[in-house]
Short mmCIF file of C-alpha atoms and ligand atoms in Angstrom, two decimals:
data_model
loop_
_atom_site.label_atom_id
_atom_site.label_comp_id
_atom_site.label_asym_id
_atom_site.label_seq_id
_atom_site.Cartn_x
_atom_site.Cartn_y
_atom_site.Cartn_z
CA UNK V 1 0.56 55.88 -6.58
CA UNK V 2 -2.32 58.03 -8.27
CA UNK V 3 -4.80 57.07 -11.09
CA UNK V 4 -8.25 58.00 -12.15
CA UNK V 5 -9.85 54.69 -11.24
CA UNK V 6 -10.02 53.59 -7.64
CA UNK V 7 -7.60 50.74 -7.84
CA UNK V 8 -3.95 50.26 -6.26
CA UNK V 9 -0.92 48.46 -6.70
CA UNK V 10 -2.50 45.61 -4.75
CA UNK V 11 -5.51 44.99 -7.05
CA UNK V 12 -5.62 42.01 -8.78
CA UNK V 13 -7.23 42.21 -12.09
CA UNK V 14 -8.74 39.32 -14.44
CA UNK V 15 -10.02 39.22 -17.74
CA UNK V 16 -13.90 39.83 -17.58
CA UNK V 17 -16.07 36.80 -18.28
CA UNK V 18 -17.54 37.81 -21.87
CA UNK V 19 -13.98 37.81 -23.17
CA UNK V 20 -11.66 35.21 -24.07
CA UNK V 21 -8.03 35.84 -24.06
CA UNK V 22 -5.39 33.59 -25.53
CA UNK V 23 -2.23 33.27 -27.80
CA UNK V 24 -3.24 32.89 -31.42
CA UNK V 25 -0.61 31.02 -33.37
CA UNK V 26 -1.85 31.96 -36.69
CA UNK V 27 -1.41 35.79 -35.78
CA UNK V 28 1.64 35.30 -33.60
CA UNK V 29 -0.03 37.64 -30.98
CA UNK V 30 -2.37 37.61 -28.10
CA UNK V 31 -5.85 38.00 -28.98
CA UNK V 32 -8.90 39.14 -26.94
CA UNK V 33 -12.15 37.88 -28.24
CA UNK V 34 -15.75 38.80 -27.56
CA UNK V 35 -19.17 38.45 -29.13
CA UNK V 36 -18.77 40.14 -32.60
CA UNK V 37 -15.19 41.07 -32.26
CA UNK V 38 -11.58 40.36 -31.94
CA UNK V 39 -8.82 42.55 -30.84
CA UNK V 40 -5.13 41.65 -31.92
CA UNK V 41 -2.70 43.06 -29.18
CA UNK V 42 0.66 44.35 -29.51
CA UNK V 43 3.64 42.59 -27.44
CA UNK V 44 3.44 44.76 -24.46
CA UNK V 45 -0.33 44.98 -24.19
CA UNK V 46 -0.36 41.14 -24.76
CA UNK V 47 1.96 40.45 -22.00
CA UNK V 48 0.22 42.85 -19.67
CA UNK V 49 -3.32 41.15 -20.18
CA UNK V 50 -1.60 37.66 -19.86
CA UNK V 51 -0.90 38.80 -16.17
CA UNK V 52 -4.44 39.70 -15.62
CA UNK V 53 -4.97 36.44 -14.18
CA UNK V 54 -6.68 37.34 -10.67
CA UNK V 55 -3.52 36.17 -8.93
CA UNK V 56 -1.02 38.93 -9.81
CA UNK V 57 -1.23 42.24 -8.34
CA UNK V 58 -0.86 45.38 -10.46
CA UNK V 59 2.61 45.96 -8.69
CA UNK V 60 3.50 42.26 -9.59
CA UNK V 61 2.77 43.08 -13.23
CA UNK V 62 4.87 46.44 -13.27
CA UNK V 63 7.73 44.35 -11.70
CA UNK V 64 7.54 41.54 -14.17
CA UNK V 65 7.23 43.69 -17.21
CA UNK V 66 10.09 45.77 -16.26
CA UNK V 67 12.10 42.59 -16.20
CA UNK V 68 10.79 41.24 -19.41
CA UNK V 69 11.37 44.57 -21.38
CA UNK V 70 14.60 45.65 -19.37
CA UNK V 71 13.19 48.95 -18.47
CA UNK V 72 13.17 50.68 -15.13
CA UNK V 73 9.96 50.19 -13.19
CA UNK V 74 9.73 54.09 -13.12
CA UNK V 75 9.38 54.07 -16.81
CA UNK V 76 6.95 50.97 -17.05
CA UNK V 77 4.64 51.89 -14.13
CA UNK V 78 2.78 54.87 -15.72
CA UNK V 79 2.40 52.98 -19.03
CA UNK V 80 1.01 49.92 -17.45
CA UNK V 81 -1.30 52.04 -15.49
CA UNK V 82 -2.34 53.95 -18.65
CA UNK V 83 -3.04 50.60 -20.39
CA UNK V 84 -4.91 49.05 -17.62
CA UNK V 85 -7.13 52.18 -17.37
CA UNK V 86 -7.92 51.81 -20.98
CA UNK V 87 -8.67 48.08 -20.56
CA UNK V 88 -10.86 48.83 -17.57
CA UNK V 89 -12.68 51.48 -19.43
CA UNK V 90 -13.37 48.97 -22.21
CA UNK V 91 -14.54 46.48 -19.73
CA UNK V 92 -11.92 43.75 -20.65
CA UNK V 93 -10.62 43.42 -17.12
CA UNK V 94 -12.29 43.33 -13.71
CA UNK V 95 -10.90 43.78 -10.36
CA UNK V 96 -10.99 40.51 -8.38
CA UNK V 97 -13.22 40.98 -5.34
CA UNK S 1 -26.43 37.15 -42.25
CA UNK S 2 -25.14 39.97 -44.83
CA UNK S 3 -24.41 42.20 -41.85
CA UNK S 4 -21.98 45.06 -41.89
CA UNK S 5 -18.39 43.95 -41.16
CA UNK S 6 -17.77 42.59 -37.69
CA UNK S 7 -15.61 44.35 -35.30
CA UNK S 8 -12.15 43.51 -36.04
CA UNK S 9 -8.62 45.09 -35.49
CA UNK S 10 -6.69 42.55 -37.05
CA UNK S 11 -6.24 41.41 -40.73
CA UNK S 12 -7.08 37.86 -41.57
CA UNK S 13 -3.94 38.09 -43.76
CA UNK S 14 -5.92 36.34 -46.43
CA UNK S 15 -7.48 33.66 -44.31
CA UNK S 16 -10.85 33.52 -42.72
CA UNK S 17 -11.48 34.59 -39.21
CA UNK S 18 -15.16 34.15 -38.70
CA UNK S 19 -16.71 30.85 -39.61
CA UNK S 20 -20.55 30.49 -39.68
CA UNK S 21 -22.05 27.04 -39.67
CA UNK S 22 -25.65 27.01 -40.84
CA UNK S 23 -26.33 23.48 -39.30
CA UNK S 24 -29.83 23.08 -40.79
CA UNK S 25 -32.13 25.11 -42.90
CA UNK S 26 -35.16 23.65 -40.68
CA UNK S 27 -36.96 26.19 -38.40
CA UNK S 28 -40.11 26.05 -36.51
CA UNK S 29 -40.58 29.73 -36.72
CA UNK S 30 -41.81 31.47 -40.12
CA UNK S 31 -40.52 35.05 -39.58
CA UNK S 32 -41.81 37.28 -42.33
CA UNK S 33 -38.46 39.23 -42.33
CA UNK S 34 -36.21 36.01 -42.43
CA UNK S 35 -33.25 36.53 -44.75
CA UNK S 36 -33.07 32.56 -45.08
CA UNK S 37 -33.67 30.93 -48.47
CA UNK S 38 -37.39 31.31 -49.52
CA UNK S 39 -37.22 27.65 -50.32
CA UNK S 40 -36.00 26.79 -46.80
CA UNK S 41 -38.12 23.65 -46.59
CA UNK S 42 -36.53 21.82 -49.50
CA UNK S 43 -33.73 21.42 -47.13
CA UNK S 44 -30.96 19.31 -48.71
CA UNK S 45 -28.96 16.59 -47.23
CA UNK S 46 -27.29 17.89 -44.16
CA UNK S 47 -23.64 17.18 -43.17
CA UNK S 48 -23.19 14.58 -40.43
CA UNK S 49 -21.45 15.14 -37.23
CA UNK S 50 -18.17 14.17 -38.34
CA UNK S 51 -18.50 16.21 -41.56
CA UNK S 52 -19.26 19.51 -39.48
CA UNK S 53 -16.15 18.42 -37.12
CA UNK S 54 -13.88 18.21 -40.04
CA UNK S 55 -15.21 21.79 -41.29
CA UNK S 56 -14.55 22.86 -37.68
CA UNK S 57 -10.86 21.51 -37.82
CA UNK S 58 -10.16 22.59 -41.36
CA UNK S 59 -11.12 26.16 -40.67
CA UNK S 60 -9.35 26.54 -37.36
CA UNK S 61 -6.05 25.36 -39.11
CA UNK S 62 -6.63 28.21 -41.80
CA UNK S 63 -6.95 30.68 -38.87
CA UNK S 64 -10.61 31.07 -38.08
CA UNK S 65 -10.92 32.13 -34.42
CA UNK S 66 -14.65 33.00 -34.20
CA UNK S 67 -17.46 30.38 -34.68
CA UNK S 68 -21.14 31.00 -35.06
CA UNK S 69 -23.72 27.96 -34.91
CA UNK S 70 -26.74 29.22 -36.76
CA UNK S 71 -29.28 28.05 -39.38
CA UNK S 72 -32.39 27.77 -39.68
CA UNK S 73 -32.65 26.78 -35.96
CA UNK S 74 -29.39 25.25 -35.05
CA UNK S 75 -30.81 23.79 -31.80
CA UNK S 76 -32.88 21.29 -33.99
CA UNK S 77 -29.61 19.54 -34.39
CA UNK S 78 -28.90 17.04 -31.48
CA UNK S 79 -25.25 17.04 -31.94
CA UNK S 80 -25.08 20.76 -31.27
CA UNK S 81 -23.59 20.41 -27.89
CA UNK S 82 -20.89 17.97 -29.25
CA UNK S 83 -20.03 20.24 -32.05
CA UNK S 84 -19.62 23.33 -29.65
CA UNK S 85 -17.34 21.07 -27.46
CA UNK S 86 -15.43 20.32 -30.43
CA UNK S 87 -14.96 24.08 -31.41
CA UNK S 88 -14.15 25.06 -27.74
CA UNK S 89 -11.55 22.37 -27.61
CA UNK S 90 -9.89 23.84 -30.50
CA UNK S 91 -9.80 27.39 -29.16
CA UNK S 92 -12.72 28.98 -31.03
CA UNK S 93 -14.80 31.73 -29.50
CA UNK S 94 -18.17 29.96 -29.65
CA UNK S 95 -21.30 31.81 -30.44
CA UNK S 96 -24.82 30.30 -30.68
CA UNK S 97 -27.46 32.13 -33.02
CA UNK S 98 -30.87 30.92 -32.00
CA UNK S 99 -34.50 31.91 -31.79
CA UNK S 100 -34.64 30.12 -28.54
CA UNK S 101 -37.17 27.57 -29.72
CA UNK S 102 -35.66 24.21 -29.17
CA UNK S 103 -33.69 25.20 -25.89
CA UNK S 104 -34.44 24.11 -22.42
CA UNK S 105 -32.73 24.81 -19.14
CA UNK S 106 -31.05 21.29 -19.28
CA UNK S 107 -29.84 22.04 -22.88
CA UNK S 108 -28.45 25.31 -22.00
CA UNK S 109 -26.49 23.81 -18.96
CA UNK S 110 -25.11 21.13 -21.47
CA UNK S 111 -24.14 23.84 -23.79
CA UNK S 112 -22.24 25.88 -20.86
CA UNK S 113 -20.56 22.45 -19.98
CA UNK S 114 -19.63 22.10 -23.60
CA UNK S 115 -17.88 25.55 -23.65
CA UNK S 116 -20.58 27.76 -25.10
CA UNK S 117 -19.34 31.49 -24.77
CA UNK S 118 -22.11 33.56 -26.01
CA UNK S 119 -25.61 33.45 -27.27
CA UNK S 120 -27.57 35.53 -29.80
CA UNK S 121 -31.23 35.26 -29.21
CA UNK S 122 -33.56 36.47 -31.92
CA UNK S 123 -36.50 38.53 -30.56
CA UNK S 124 -39.29 40.17 -32.51
CA UNK S 125 -41.14 42.49 -30.07
CA UNK S 126 -41.92 43.60 -26.41
CA UNK S 127 -45.50 42.73 -27.47
CA UNK S 128 -46.69 39.00 -27.70
CA UNK S 129 -49.21 39.58 -30.56
CA UNK S 130 -46.75 41.73 -32.56
CA UNK S 131 -44.13 38.95 -32.03
CA UNK S 132 -46.79 36.33 -33.18
CA UNK S 133 -47.42 38.36 -36.32
CA UNK S 134 -43.59 38.68 -37.01
CA UNK S 135 -42.61 35.12 -36.27
CA UNK S 136 -45.64 33.53 -37.71
CA UNK S 137 -45.93 31.42 -34.41
CA UNK S 138 -46.87 32.21 -30.90
CA UNK S 139 -43.60 32.03 -29.18
CA UNK S 140 -43.28 35.06 -27.04
CA UNK S 141 -43.45 33.50 -23.66
CA UNK S 142 -41.01 30.80 -24.51
CA UNK S 143 -38.48 33.15 -25.85
CA UNK S 144 -38.87 35.35 -22.78
CA UNK S 145 -38.62 32.41 -20.59
CA UNK S 146 -35.39 31.22 -22.46
CA UNK S 147 -33.85 34.82 -22.26
CA UNK S 148 -34.10 34.70 -18.45
CA UNK S 149 -32.64 31.04 -18.39
CA UNK S 150 -29.69 32.25 -20.42
CA UNK S 151 -28.96 35.14 -18.20
CA UNK S 152 -29.51 32.87 -15.11
CA UNK S 153 -26.78 30.78 -16.36
CA UNK S 154 -24.43 33.69 -16.76
CA UNK S 155 -24.19 33.48 -20.43
CA UNK S 156 -23.26 36.82 -22.15
CA UNK S 157 -26.29 37.52 -24.64
CA UNK S 158 -26.96 39.75 -27.56
CA UNK S 159 -30.53 40.14 -27.98
CA UNK S 160 -31.29 40.64 -31.84
CA UNK S 161 -34.39 42.46 -32.78
CA UNK S 162 -34.95 42.83 -36.47
CA UNK S 163 -36.63 46.27 -36.88
CA UNK S 164 -39.24 46.91 -39.44
CA UNK S 165 -42.37 49.28 -39.63
CA UNK S 166 -44.20 46.57 -37.56
CA UNK S 167 -42.30 47.16 -34.59
CA UNK S 168 -40.27 50.33 -34.67
CA UNK S 169 -42.86 52.14 -32.61
CA UNK S 170 -41.88 49.60 -29.87
CA UNK S 171 -38.24 50.56 -29.85
CA UNK S 172 -38.49 52.18 -26.25
CA UNK S 173 -40.41 49.25 -24.83
CA UNK S 174 -37.93 46.68 -26.42
CA UNK S 175 -35.05 48.51 -24.97
CA UNK S 176 -36.70 48.36 -21.44
CA UNK S 177 -37.50 44.92 -21.87
CA UNK S 178 -34.01 43.96 -22.66
CA UNK S 179 -32.51 46.19 -19.77
CA UNK S 180 -34.98 44.29 -17.50
CA UNK S 181 -33.77 40.82 -18.65
CA UNK S 182 -30.29 42.06 -18.12
CA UNK S 183 -28.62 41.67 -21.84
CA UNK S 184 -25.09 43.04 -22.28
CA UNK S 185 -25.83 43.97 -26.05
CA UNK S 186 -29.12 45.01 -27.76
CA UNK S 187 -29.02 44.92 -31.51
CA UNK S 188 -31.76 46.55 -33.00
CA UNK S 189 -31.08 45.22 -36.68
CA UNK S 190 -32.70 47.13 -39.35
CA UNK S 191 -34.14 44.19 -41.41
CA UNK S 192 -32.32 43.92 -44.67
CA UNK S 193 -34.15 42.97 -47.70
CA UNK S 194 -33.15 39.60 -48.61
CA UNK S 195 -35.33 36.46 -49.23
CA UNK S 196 -38.52 36.66 -47.29
CA UNK S 197 -37.70 40.24 -45.98
CA UNK S 198 -37.62 41.13 -49.80
CA UNK S 199 -40.88 39.20 -50.59
CA UNK S 200 -42.51 41.43 -47.70
CA UNK S 201 -40.46 44.74 -48.45
CA UNK S 202 -43.58 47.03 -48.86
CA UNK S 203 -44.93 45.90 -45.63
CA UNK S 204 -41.66 46.05 -43.58
CA UNK S 205 -40.20 49.39 -44.88
CA UNK S 206 -40.27 52.07 -42.00
CA UNK S 207 -40.56 55.78 -42.82
CA UNK S 208 -37.72 58.09 -42.37
CA UNK S 209 -39.58 59.76 -39.58
CA UNK S 210 -40.01 56.51 -37.71
CA UNK S 211 -36.32 55.79 -38.09
CA UNK S 212 -35.30 59.21 -36.83
CA UNK S 213 -37.62 59.03 -34.01
CA UNK S 214 -36.27 55.53 -33.12
CA UNK S 215 -32.53 56.84 -33.40
CA UNK S 216 -33.34 59.69 -30.76
CA UNK S 217 -35.15 57.18 -28.42
CA UNK S 218 -31.80 54.98 -28.87
CA UNK S 219 -29.62 57.95 -28.11
CA UNK S 220 -31.48 58.87 -24.93
CA UNK S 221 -31.54 55.32 -23.60
CA UNK S 222 -27.76 54.81 -24.39
CA UNK S 223 -27.08 57.64 -22.11
CA UNK S 224 -29.43 56.42 -19.42
CA UNK S 225 -28.05 52.74 -19.56
CA UNK S 226 -24.40 53.51 -20.32
CA UNK S 227 -22.32 51.05 -18.45
CA UNK S 228 -24.86 48.33 -18.43
CA UNK S 229 -26.19 47.84 -21.93
CA UNK S 230 -24.60 48.46 -25.26
CA UNK S 231 -27.34 49.17 -28.10
CA UNK S 232 -26.48 48.68 -31.74
CA UNK S 233 -28.61 50.69 -34.11
CA UNK S 234 -27.74 52.37 -37.39
CA UNK S 235 -29.89 53.99 -39.91
CA UNK S 236 -30.37 51.35 -42.85
CA UNK S 237 -28.58 51.37 -46.23
CA UNK S 238 -31.89 52.06 -47.94
CA UNK S 239 -32.14 55.41 -46.23
CA UNK S 240 -28.55 56.22 -45.76
CA UNK S 241 -27.52 56.57 -49.34
CA UNK S 242 -24.38 54.57 -48.02
CA UNK S 243 -23.69 50.80 -48.79
CA UNK S 244 -23.05 48.68 -45.86
CA UNK S 245 -19.25 47.31 -45.77
CA UNK S 246 -20.85 43.95 -46.42
CA UNK S 247 -18.82 40.94 -44.88
CA UNK S 248 -15.89 43.25 -44.89
CA UNK S 249 -15.45 42.41 -48.36
CA UNK S 250 -16.13 39.31 -50.47
CA UNK S 251 -13.73 36.36 -49.24
CA UNK S 252 -11.95 38.52 -47.11
CA UNK S 253 -12.74 37.22 -43.52
CA UNK S 254 -16.03 35.55 -43.40
CA UNK S 255 -16.56 32.05 -44.33
CA UNK S 256 -20.13 30.51 -44.22
CA UNK S 257 -20.94 26.74 -44.60
CA UNK S 258 -24.55 25.78 -45.65
CA UNK S 259 -26.10 22.81 -44.15
CA UNK S 260 -25.23 20.65 -47.00
CA UNK S 261 -21.54 21.69 -47.02
CA UNK S 262 -21.75 24.34 -49.62
CA UNK S 263 -19.07 26.84 -48.97
CA UNK S 264 -20.01 30.46 -49.16
CA UNK S 265 -18.71 34.07 -48.77
CA UNK S 266 -21.89 34.87 -46.97
CA UNK S 267 -25.29 33.27 -46.38
CA UNK S 268 -27.17 35.13 -49.11
CA UNK S 269 -24.53 34.10 -51.96
CA UNK S 270 -26.21 31.02 -52.44
CA UNK S 271 -28.94 32.86 -54.25
CA UNK S 272 -26.51 34.38 -56.90
CA UNK S 273 -27.17 32.76 -60.33
CA UNK S 274 -24.29 31.53 -62.40
CA UNK S 275 -22.06 30.87 -59.35
CA UNK S 276 -21.05 27.49 -58.74
CA UNK S 277 -19.91 27.29 -55.06
CA UNK S 278 -18.09 23.98 -54.20
CA UNK S 279 -18.94 21.74 -51.17
CA UNK S 280 -16.77 20.55 -48.50
CA UNK S 281 -17.74 17.03 -49.56
CA UNK S 282 -16.03 17.34 -53.10
CA UNK S 283 -13.02 19.72 -52.33
CA UNK S 284 -10.71 20.57 -49.57
CA UNK S 285 -11.67 23.83 -47.51
CA UNK S 286 -8.67 25.54 -47.94
CA UNK S 287 -8.71 25.05 -51.72
CA UNK S 288 -12.08 26.38 -51.87
CA UNK S 289 -11.34 29.43 -49.96
CA UNK S 290 -7.99 30.35 -51.81
CA UNK S 291 -8.27 28.89 -55.42
CA UNK S 292 -12.08 28.45 -56.24
CA UNK S 293 -13.39 30.70 -58.77
CA UNK S 294 -16.31 31.68 -56.83
CA UNK S 295 -14.51 32.84 -53.92
CA UNK S 296 -11.92 34.71 -56.06
CA UNK S 297 -14.65 36.33 -58.37
CA UNK S 298 -15.50 39.52 -56.16
CA UNK S 299 -12.20 39.42 -54.02
CA UNK S 300 -10.11 42.60 -54.04
CA UNK S 301 -11.33 45.47 -56.27
CA UNK S 302 -10.28 44.34 -59.75
CA UNK S 303 -13.73 43.25 -60.50
CA UNK S 304 -15.31 46.57 -59.82
CA UNK S 305 -17.10 48.87 -62.37
CA UNK S 306 -17.31 52.62 -62.42
CA UNK S 307 -18.21 54.48 -60.30
CA UNK S 308 -16.77 52.28 -57.69
CA UNK S 309 -13.37 51.69 -59.42
CA UNK S 310 -12.40 55.06 -59.03
CA UNK S 311 -14.31 55.86 -55.72
CA UNK S 312 -12.13 56.93 -52.68
CA UNK S 313 -14.68 54.84 -50.68
CA UNK S 314 -14.05 51.52 -52.13
CA UNK S 315 -11.48 50.41 -49.43
CA UNK S 316 -14.04 51.29 -46.77
CA UNK S 317 -17.33 49.61 -48.31
CA UNK S 318 -16.04 47.33 -50.96
CA UNK S 319 -18.79 48.64 -53.13
CA UNK S 320 -21.45 47.28 -50.72
CA UNK S 321 -23.18 44.00 -50.83
CA UNK S 322 -23.04 41.79 -54.13
CA UNK S 323 -26.08 40.23 -53.48
CA UNK S 324 -28.22 43.27 -53.11
CA UNK S 325 -26.49 44.46 -56.41
CA UNK S 326 -27.64 41.21 -58.03
CA UNK S 327 -31.11 41.24 -56.60
CA UNK S 328 -31.82 44.61 -57.69
CA UNK S 329 -29.86 45.42 -60.59
CA UNK S 330 -29.36 42.03 -61.92
CA UNK S 331 -25.53 42.22 -62.05
CA UNK S 332 -23.54 41.42 -58.67
CA UNK S 333 -20.60 43.50 -60.07
CA UNK S 334 -22.61 46.71 -60.17
CA UNK S 335 -22.19 49.06 -57.22
CA UNK S 336 -24.71 48.17 -54.51
CA UNK S 337 -27.69 50.36 -55.36
CA UNK S 338 -28.12 51.55 -52.02
CA UNK S 339 -25.17 53.89 -52.71
CA UNK S 340 -26.49 57.29 -53.93
CA UNK S 341 -23.47 57.40 -56.56
CA UNK S 342 -24.83 54.11 -58.01
CA UNK S 343 -26.61 54.62 -61.43
CA UNK S 344 -29.23 52.23 -60.25
CA UNK S 345 -29.81 53.97 -56.77
CA UNK S 346 -33.07 55.05 -58.07
CA UNK S 347 -34.35 51.46 -57.39
CA UNK S 348 -33.77 51.77 -53.81
CA UNK S 349 -35.43 55.36 -53.51
CA UNK S 350 -38.43 53.95 -55.94
CA UNK S 351 -38.79 50.88 -53.60
CA UNK S 352 -39.02 53.19 -50.47
CA UNK S 353 -41.77 55.48 -52.20
CA UNK S 354 -43.64 52.34 -53.31
CA UNK S 355 -43.50 50.79 -49.89
CA UNK S 356 -44.82 53.93 -48.10
CA UNK S 357 -47.61 54.33 -50.41
CA UNK S 358 -48.61 50.62 -49.48
CA UNK S 359 -51.34 50.17 -46.89
CA UNK S 360 -49.25 48.45 -44.26
CA UNK S 361 -50.69 45.89 -41.88
CA UNK S 362 -49.25 42.90 -40.17
CA UNK S 363 -52.06 40.95 -41.78
CA UNK S 364 -50.68 41.14 -45.03
CA UNK S 365 -47.16 39.71 -44.28
CA UNK S 366 -46.39 36.52 -46.20
CA UNK S 367 -44.62 33.79 -44.19
CA UNK S 368 -43.91 30.23 -45.25
CA UNK S 369 -46.93 28.19 -45.22
CA UNK S 370 -45.38 25.01 -44.50
CA UNK S 371 -42.46 24.41 -42.33
CA UNK S 372 -43.54 23.35 -39.13
CA UNK S 373 -41.28 20.94 -37.69
CA UNK S 374 -41.48 19.46 -34.09
CA UNK S 375 -39.84 21.53 -31.52
CA UNK S 376 -38.98 18.60 -29.13
CA UNK S 377 -35.55 18.04 -28.96
C1 LIG Y 1 -31.28 33.88 -39.89
S1 LIG Y 1 -31.41 33.76 -38.18
C2 LIG Y 1 -30.94 32.24 -37.92
C3 LIG Y 1 -30.75 31.68 -36.35
C4 LIG Y 1 -32.16 31.38 -35.89
N1 LIG Y 1 -33.01 30.86 -36.27
C5 LIG Y 1 -32.59 32.87 -35.28
O1 LIG Y 1 -33.50 33.37 -35.78
O2 LIG Y 1 -31.73 33.42 -34.38
C6 LIG Y 1 -30.05 34.89 -37.58
C7 LIG Y 1 -30.18 36.28 -37.21
O3 LIG Y 1 -30.74 37.01 -38.08
C8 LIG Y 1 -31.68 37.77 -37.87
N2 LIG Y 1 -32.48 38.27 -39.22
C9 LIG Y 1 -33.16 37.34 -39.85
N3 LIG Y 1 -33.65 37.85 -40.91
C10 LIG Y 1 -33.10 39.22 -40.96
C11 LIG Y 1 -33.31 40.24 -41.91
N4 LIG Y 1 -33.94 40.09 -42.87
N5 LIG Y 1 -32.47 41.56 -41.56
C12 LIG Y 1 -31.76 41.66 -40.40
N6 LIG Y 1 -31.70 40.39 -39.58
C13 LIG Y 1 -32.27 39.24 -39.73
C14 LIG Y 1 -32.45 37.09 -36.72
O4 LIG Y 1 -33.22 38.03 -35.95
C15 LIG Y 1 -31.38 36.43 -36.14
O5 LIG Y 1 -30.77 37.03 -35.13
S1 LIG Y 2 -36.15 31.87 -36.48
FE1 LIG Y 2 -37.05 33.09 -37.84
S2 LIG Y 2 -35.34 34.44 -38.43
FE2 LIG Y 2 -34.55 32.56 -37.54
S3 LIG Y 2 -34.30 31.08 -39.17
FE3 LIG Y 2 -36.45 30.79 -38.39
S4 LIG Y 2 -37.73 32.00 -39.57
FE4 LIG Y 2 -35.41 32.76 -39.98
S1 LIG Y 3 -19.55 54.17 -55.73
FE1 LIG Y 3 -18.99 52.16 -55.15
S2 LIG Y 3 -17.03 52.26 -53.86
FE2 LIG Y 3 -17.99 54.36 -54.04
S3 LIG Y 3 -19.26 54.77 -52.19
FE3 LIG Y 3 -20.51 53.97 -53.89
S4 LIG Y 3 -20.50 51.65 -53.63
FE4 LIG Y 3 -18.93 52.39 -52.28
#
């Protein structure tokens, strides 16, 4: 698998400590909060970030998401990668060292 | 703070998202740029711990997710830790907005324990003497020490430095100091002219040249520090000819509670004459937000006059700041005079001209004379 950030299917991401990620009942959505801001996530993005728990690997996330949304892993994988790269670029997630 | 709308990509759906608690108006510092009421020292009867907890619960039930503990100086309240713990337990993202006076290593540890997520530290200058002029009190060393303690405990931190003619030439040094402390965000907040800052406007107003120079220095630093520190800096509304999107609109997502329980769309709104803001002691918070006359007065855009009413910008800037419109033009429903399309825009350009003809010297800053309260907590 290739991507522009140097992580592999075995990388475990977790939410960076500045951020707080949780389900928000009043919005019926996952939200990501940080100093001065809140991001409301769409369902797919929320499900991906919810699995960035420092325990699951990127491959685990791909497998679970393809189950959850009944799509082939081949279809899900590039989309998960694309989103993780955005998250990584924004500093929302960090690889577990 | 009547700052521009905070970052958000969700809609409050008619509910408040940001809750700002002004726990007390008391403050040991006397900042000449302070946007707090000029009669700060006639502090009213503050809410009790239980009354604050009720507010925290009620706003959470209404949908608020971010909470700021501010003031005055919030660390003067001995129940700060207890209130932070309460908010954290309910799922708020907790922010402390402090001058650093009143903090100790021990208190910071307790706040961490209570679930405090983030600290905004007010800072005046990279130079102790300038800091003393601006804050009215010698506090530079204490603030620096607290900044380092905050970082050593692993709190994410915003350093908030109000920028004016007094310290604008120090912008590169301030950036270097912030980088040295290791803060994630540096907010070079151009002083906004409310209350004490308005009293001192002639002394605080920077020149356009100074602003442009600072802007270039910030741009250079952003490149150099990309990845380690984010720097906020925008050309102030007085020079930009554009009003700020104040509070994301009146009664849209921001809810402020004053020390005595008065409920406000923003901290400054209390000074608007003729408006009767209810207190949480008298009415239910949700009723105040949804039903009260004062919260509905400038909600949406039906209150707007021309040129705002037919302006294509009105959904972006909401006609600017109601309090600034009131303070300068005498009618809060006028367009914010910072807007170049406002018929009152000359008031802003005249104010700039007048300030720049004034001999500026920190000696001439006017600060609260009284107001010392003990900092031992
Ligand atoms: C009013 S203070 C209250 C909390 C605390 N006493 C402190 O100084 O951090 C809140 C924030 O507003 C900033 N501030 C105060 N007056 C301002 C003004 N006129 N324009 C812009 N920012 C201002 C302060 O630097 C501080 O970060
Ligand atoms: S520390 Fe300064 S800015 Fe903050 S409330 Fe006190 S006087 Fe105002
Ligand atoms: S006229 Fe009113 S709505 Fe239009 S830009 Fe100016 S303040 Fe904003």
